[in-house]
């Protein structure tokens, strides 16, 4: 849908609720409130709504996950108990029905991840926008909220700066704060909501990137950019103690180590790095084989090769082409060595490396590359059954502004939809 900027003053009409931020949570909250008959004003500082939704999932938008409720709950990394009432009110099945009713055809892919059949994240963002427009939400773009106004312990409106740079205010006794986090700041997520909440007496848990690439000091990393490894097992070690194991895809880019496996590990890795602890990831490139089975496999491959064939050609039978040279250098065995000249100790070293390639983790990618933000407004300062602040009456919070964090795979957007829906119901 074409988004037409509203140029008339925000005031004139008294509103029942003002929603700050037109992202996934904000549009869900605004549309829900308007559908129940409320007069809703949605303020967005960017020139269009849902900018982060439009780029999520590499432009495809993994909007939820179809796992059963009990399995879904296990993917919420922080404050899962707080999230449970919102999910019970509007769960992943409800999300699927919602978008299908909005005309978005969906399909379930590997890992129960749910995507629009079109492969276009815009369809999801536009469906949310349609939900707001069709229910009468007034949306004003290019309008930056600068503060939440209160009288005693109660909200009574917002201050904002309009497109022309003039400061204005809009009075209203209910405000829903859905300003997002600080990841992908180019989309408008610059942490405004955290400052608003803190000014109103809320505690904000330290912010750090989550679902973000990890940076390794391994000398071969520069040769592995663009490499994607499938069906690998990865184990995260902190101070040489294993803390997390994952199975699936892991990739390498100029940003660092990424892919679903690394992103799921990143929350623990980032926290450990901030605490100056030692972090490493150990990859099992052949998880389906034991050491002995792998030894037999290598022996069979060598037996079928001519004595004058090179070690690099043996590696090519075992790993993707892009990993051959980095692995040869890791093993300190020249790729042009004859396979017939390999020693038993070199074969042992090859097996150990294939079953345990160690990547020291020394840093993490910044918020610009993080899928979401860990930390945020403390959940014990918010009513989990209404999303209303326990400190300021009439203030509701939803989405990434809260200290809710989940694994990759559609869970983060579901948090936005569930909490946004509950906030938009304006329960007391």
XYZ file of C-alpha atoms in Angstrom:
428
model
C 0.000 0.000 0.000
C 1.257 3.495 -0.844
C 1.889 5.432 2.350
C 0.733 9.032 2.140
C 2.259 11.444 4.608
C -0.219 13.254 6.815
C 0.551 16.974 6.795
C -2.317 18.348 8.876
C -1.698 19.033 12.581
C -1.772 16.048 14.887
C -4.301 17.690 17.227
C -7.909 18.613 16.534
C -9.394 15.224 17.490
C -9.160 13.829 21.034
C -7.641 10.355 20.957
C -8.273 7.419 23.260
C -4.746 6.097 22.812
C -1.480 7.191 21.214
C 0.914 4.537 19.927
C 4.555 5.573 19.588
C 6.391 3.649 16.870
C 4.927 2.005 13.760
C 6.866 -1.242 13.795
C 5.499 -4.765 14.171
C 4.354 -4.313 17.781
C 3.102 -0.780 17.221
C 0.965 -1.556 14.198
C -0.476 -4.637 15.887
C -1.300 -2.591 18.994
C -2.781 0.322 17.044
C -4.924 -1.871 14.794
C -6.163 -3.916 17.739
C -7.151 -0.837 19.743
C -8.901 0.766 16.757
C -10.753 -2.437 15.932
C -12.360 -2.292 19.381
C -13.653 1.206 18.662
C -10.861 3.294 20.157
C -9.698 6.493 18.464
C -6.028 5.775 17.792
C -3.128 8.003 16.791
C 0.025 6.219 15.605
C 3.172 8.367 15.499
C 6.192 7.265 13.461
C 9.414 9.241 13.138
C 10.406 7.615 9.818
C 8.803 8.255 6.454
C 7.039 4.882 6.361
C 5.860 2.171 8.724
C 7.427 -1.211 9.382
C 10.881 -0.431 8.029
C 12.539 -3.132 10.092
C 9.839 -5.660 9.192
C 10.515 -4.954 5.523
C 14.144 -6.098 5.756
C 13.822 -8.906 8.284
C 14.724 -12.435 7.232
C 16.884 -11.041 4.402
C 13.783 -9.452 2.952
C 11.630 -12.576 3.287
C 10.299 -12.084 6.858
C 10.222 -15.159 9.070
C 7.114 -13.887 10.858
C 6.616 -16.699 13.386
C 7.352 -20.349 14.073
C 4.755 -23.129 13.922
C 6.198 -25.232 16.745
C 3.799 -26.480 19.456
C 3.340 -24.037 22.340
C 5.521 -25.918 24.813
C 8.402 -26.110 22.312
C 7.903 -22.475 21.349
C 8.244 -21.408 24.987
C 11.634 -23.089 25.151
C 12.950 -20.704 22.498
C 12.301 -17.579 24.589
C 15.661 -16.809 26.165
C 14.717 -14.228 28.798
C 11.567 -13.682 30.854
C 9.645 -16.539 29.260
C 7.210 -16.619 32.183
C 6.400 -12.940 31.651
C 5.742 -13.571 27.952
C 3.458 -16.568 28.572
C 0.174 -14.617 29.129
C 0.689 -12.545 25.966
C 1.416 -15.699 23.968
C -1.653 -17.417 25.431
C -3.774 -14.447 24.315
C -2.310 -14.342 20.790
C -0.075 -17.302 19.941
C 1.693 -18.457 16.805
C -1.438 -20.143 15.426
C -3.377 -16.909 15.925
C -0.621 -15.020 14.106
C -0.841 -17.377 11.150
C -4.629 -16.959 11.008
C -4.300 -13.181 11.327
C -2.013 -12.799 8.306
C -3.957 -15.280 6.208
C -7.122 -13.269 6.902
C -5.203 -10.171 5.882
C -4.588 -11.853 2.532
C -1.004 -12.998 3.067
C -0.508 -16.569 1.902
C 1.971 -18.385 4.118
C 4.148 -21.464 3.955
C 5.983 -23.434 6.621
C 9.617 -24.198 5.864
C 12.350 -26.227 7.501
C 12.483 -25.756 11.262
C 8.764 -24.835 11.314
C 9.646 -21.311 10.220
C 6.701 -19.430 8.702
C 7.218 -17.135 5.681
C 4.960 -15.372 3.194
C 4.664 -17.529 0.066
C 5.629 -14.536 -2.017
C 9.003 -14.415 -0.286
C 8.454 -10.694 0.274
C 8.641 -9.122 3.719
C 6.755 -6.131 2.300
C 3.596 -8.266 2.230
C 3.781 -8.690 6.001
C 4.472 -4.996 6.633
C 1.684 -3.926 4.286
C -0.773 -6.345 5.907
C -0.103 -4.708 9.263
C -0.500 -1.272 7.712
C -3.794 -2.319 6.111
C -4.972 -3.588 9.496
C -4.394 -0.127 10.946
C -5.839 1.861 8.044
C -8.902 -0.347 7.622
C -9.749 0.082 11.311
C -9.394 3.851 11.242
C -5.983 4.427 12.833
C -4.577 7.870 12.078
C -0.913 7.488 11.168
C 1.419 10.480 11.141
C 4.918 9.984 9.691
C 8.074 12.084 10.040
C 7.019 12.866 13.601
C 9.534 12.294 16.385
C 8.189 11.849 19.889
C 10.510 13.534 22.395
C 8.863 12.571 25.664
C 5.926 11.059 27.507
C 4.002 13.609 29.596
C 2.789 12.596 33.037
C 0.825 14.127 35.860
C 1.696 12.428 39.123
C 1.791 8.711 38.384
C -0.413 8.944 35.297
C 0.191 9.532 31.591
C -1.494 12.534 30.013
C 0.086 12.694 26.552
C 3.226 13.012 24.446
C 5.537 15.732 23.240
C 6.743 15.531 19.662
C 8.548 17.393 16.892
C 6.753 17.504 13.541
C 8.246 17.392 10.064
C 8.781 21.142 10.052
C 10.726 20.993 13.296
C 8.068 22.567 15.485
C 7.556 21.224 18.988
C 4.016 20.172 19.777
C 2.131 18.077 22.296
C -0.895 15.802 22.180
C -2.851 15.041 25.328
C -4.126 11.513 25.918
C -4.462 9.343 29.015
C -3.192 6.141 27.396
C 0.087 5.745 25.527
C 1.544 2.530 24.080
C 5.323 2.614 23.749
C 6.540 0.420 20.861
C 9.734 2.136 19.765
C 11.780 -1.031 19.234
C 15.372 -1.599 20.264
C 18.664 -0.288 18.907
C 19.458 -2.947 16.305
C 19.413 -1.861 12.645
C 19.336 1.842 13.672
C 18.926 2.919 10.030
C 15.347 1.654 10.265
C 14.589 4.105 13.070
C 15.381 1.845 16.033
C 17.595 4.200 17.986
C 16.577 3.425 21.540
C 14.229 6.356 22.162
C 11.819 4.219 24.175
C 14.479 3.202 26.671
C 15.156 6.857 27.483
C 11.424 7.596 27.818
C 10.932 4.631 30.148
C 13.962 5.520 32.260
C 12.764 9.108 32.603
C 9.489 7.729 33.965
C 11.251 5.665 36.630
C 11.609 2.343 34.837
C 14.765 0.250 35.119
C 16.413 -0.553 31.799
C 18.516 -3.707 31.733
C 21.868 -3.191 29.935
C 21.493 -3.216 26.151
C 23.644 -5.438 23.958
C 23.382 -6.952 20.495
C 21.551 -10.289 20.260
C 21.356 -12.655 17.307
C 24.496 -10.980 16.023
C 27.556 -12.286 14.114
C 30.542 -13.304 16.203
C 34.097 -12.225 15.415
C 36.933 -14.750 15.553
C 40.682 -14.233 15.725
C 41.305 -17.491 13.856
C 43.988 -16.789 11.201
C 41.979 -18.532 8.462
C 38.821 -16.451 8.904
C 39.804 -14.059 6.112
C 39.781 -16.963 3.647
C 36.393 -18.311 4.744
C 34.140 -15.364 3.865
C 31.132 -16.591 1.899
C 31.451 -20.156 3.189
C 28.254 -21.842 4.385
C 28.459 -25.118 6.306
C 25.327 -27.233 6.667
C 24.554 -29.963 9.172
C 27.378 -29.146 11.565
C 27.395 -29.436 15.317
C 28.753 -26.467 17.232
C 29.591 -26.202 20.900
C 30.075 -22.908 22.696
C 32.732 -22.837 25.405
C 33.119 -20.117 28.022
C 36.310 -20.296 30.070
C 36.830 -23.781 28.572
C 33.489 -25.029 29.897
C 30.832 -26.159 27.378
C 27.655 -24.087 27.858
C 25.596 -24.526 24.697
C 25.329 -26.936 21.774
C 23.596 -26.291 18.448
C 23.122 -28.177 15.202
C 22.446 -26.735 11.763
C 23.930 -24.087 9.470
C 26.853 -21.816 10.187
C 28.209 -19.213 7.799
C 31.143 -16.857 7.448
C 31.175 -13.297 6.122
C 33.081 -10.059 6.472
C 30.926 -9.422 9.557
C 32.068 -12.628 11.255
C 30.570 -16.026 12.021
C 26.830 -16.085 11.414
C 24.046 -18.404 10.298
C 21.377 -19.811 12.596
C 23.822 -21.767 14.774
C 26.086 -18.809 15.548
C 23.199 -16.382 16.020
C 21.552 -18.668 18.574
C 24.848 -18.835 20.465
C 25.526 -15.125 20.252
C 23.494 -14.078 23.312
C 25.632 -16.197 25.663
C 28.819 -15.314 23.795
C 28.168 -11.549 23.928
C 27.425 -11.628 27.663
C 30.617 -13.602 28.306
C 32.735 -11.251 26.185
C 31.336 -8.223 28.031
C 32.410 -9.937 31.262
C 35.896 -10.433 29.723
C 35.641 -14.205 29.745
C 37.271 -16.496 27.196
C 34.945 -17.685 24.459
C 35.356 -20.204 21.672
C 33.211 -22.239 19.299
C 34.216 -25.796 18.464
C 32.795 -27.172 15.213
C 32.198 -30.832 14.466
C 32.182 -30.849 10.661
C 31.268 -34.552 10.537
C 28.747 -35.023 13.359
C 27.189 -38.124 11.778
C 30.497 -40.025 12.025
C 32.466 -41.220 15.021
C 36.242 -40.807 14.996
C 36.685 -44.384 13.864
C 34.024 -44.135 11.175
C 35.694 -40.994 9.898
C 39.075 -42.758 9.919
C 37.566 -45.574 7.826
C 36.013 -43.044 5.444
C 39.385 -41.336 4.942
C 41.057 -44.700 4.393
C 38.503 -45.616 1.707
C 38.931 -42.288 -0.041
C 42.729 -42.655 -0.056
C 42.501 -46.217 -1.355
C 40.518 -45.000 -4.365
C 43.000 -42.212 -5.159
C 46.164 -42.489 -7.205
C 49.393 -42.209 -5.163
C 50.255 -39.008 -7.015
C 47.002 -37.243 -6.157
C 47.255 -34.355 -3.734
C 46.115 -33.859 -0.148
C 43.919 -30.978 -1.305
C 41.947 -33.423 -3.465
C 41.376 -35.655 -0.445
C 40.102 -32.681 1.524
C 37.759 -31.799 -1.331
C 36.098 -35.200 -0.858
C 35.512 -34.372 2.812
C 34.660 -30.661 2.992
C 33.334 -27.863 0.736
C 35.839 -26.464 -1.750
C 36.060 -23.105 0.032
C 37.276 -24.853 3.186
C 40.086 -26.841 1.523
C 42.850 -24.212 1.668
C 41.970 -22.881 5.146
C 41.871 -26.447 6.482
C 45.198 -27.353 4.852
C 46.800 -24.293 6.448
C 45.181 -25.074 9.791
C 46.702 -28.564 9.627
C 50.048 -27.219 8.359
C 49.942 -29.776 5.560
C 50.577 -28.421 2.063
C 47.629 -29.022 -0.250
C 50.086 -30.316 -2.918
C 51.425 -33.066 -0.678
C 50.825 -36.534 -2.110
C 48.106 -38.458 -0.302
C 50.357 -41.512 -0.331
C 52.883 -39.615 1.816
C 50.475 -38.731 4.627
C 51.642 -40.005 8.007
C 49.489 -41.565 10.693
C 49.991 -38.512 12.884
C 48.794 -36.251 10.070
C 45.678 -38.388 9.621
C 45.079 -38.206 13.382
C 45.383 -34.419 13.232
C 42.979 -34.276 10.282
C 40.384 -36.284 12.208
C 40.756 -34.133 15.328
C 40.298 -30.985 13.261
C 37.280 -32.252 11.328
C 35.682 -33.281 14.613
C 36.791 -30.197 16.539
C 37.711 -27.105 14.520
C 38.266 -24.466 17.193
C 37.373 -20.839 16.519
C 38.380 -18.361 19.269
C 35.707 -15.660 19.654
C 37.144 -12.252 20.455
C 34.358 -9.813 19.613
C 30.841 -9.461 18.232
C 29.242 -7.410 15.471
C 27.674 -4.108 16.591
C 23.982 -3.223 16.724
C 24.033 -2.310 13.028
C 24.194 -6.029 12.214
C 22.234 -7.480 15.142
C 18.797 -8.936 14.477
C 17.502 -7.801 17.841
C 18.415 -6.124 21.110
C 18.963 -7.943 24.384
C 18.093 -6.019 27.513
C 15.432 -3.355 27.852
C 12.716 -2.330 30.289
C 12.548 -4.756 33.185
C 9.591 -7.071 32.802
C 8.846 -7.175 36.538
C 7.898 -3.491 36.217
C 5.160 -4.301 33.689
C 1.879 -6.192 34.177
C 2.195 -9.366 32.052
C -1.594 -9.660 31.687
C -2.102 -6.153 30.279
C 1.353 -4.794 29.278
C 0.596 -1.719 31.418
C 3.416 -0.184 33.398
C 3.344 -0.863 37.131
C 4.950 2.528 37.678
C 2.929 4.840 35.423
C -0.794 4.355 34.920
C -1.930 4.507 31.312
C 1.519 3.650 29.928
C 1.744 0.358 28.025
C 4.904 -1.201 26.606
C 5.290 -3.838 23.897
C 7.852 -5.398 21.600
C 11.603 -4.974 21.653
C 11.539 -2.119 24.176
C 10.927 -4.828 26.812
C 13.634 -7.122 28.159
C 12.460 -10.058 26.052
C 14.848 -12.034 23.901
C 14.451 -15.178 21.814
C 16.284 -17.449 19.404
C 16.272 -16.902 15.673
C 13.517 -18.651 13.750
C 10.473 -16.362 13.919
C 10.291 -16.040 17.691
C 11.258 -12.387 18.007
C 8.515 -11.146 15.694
C 6.017 -13.320 17.551
C 7.023 -11.509 20.748
C 6.195 -8.232 18.993
C 2.837 -9.487 17.731
C 1.765 -11.070 21.035
C 2.777 -8.187 23.287
C 1.493 -5.610 20.804
C -1.861 -7.348 20.588
C -2.186 -7.532 24.372
C -1.187 -3.885 24.807
C -3.691 -2.844 22.151
C -6.501 -4.529 24.070
C -5.982 -1.833 26.737
C -6.942 -4.107 29.593
C -7.072 -2.639 33.070
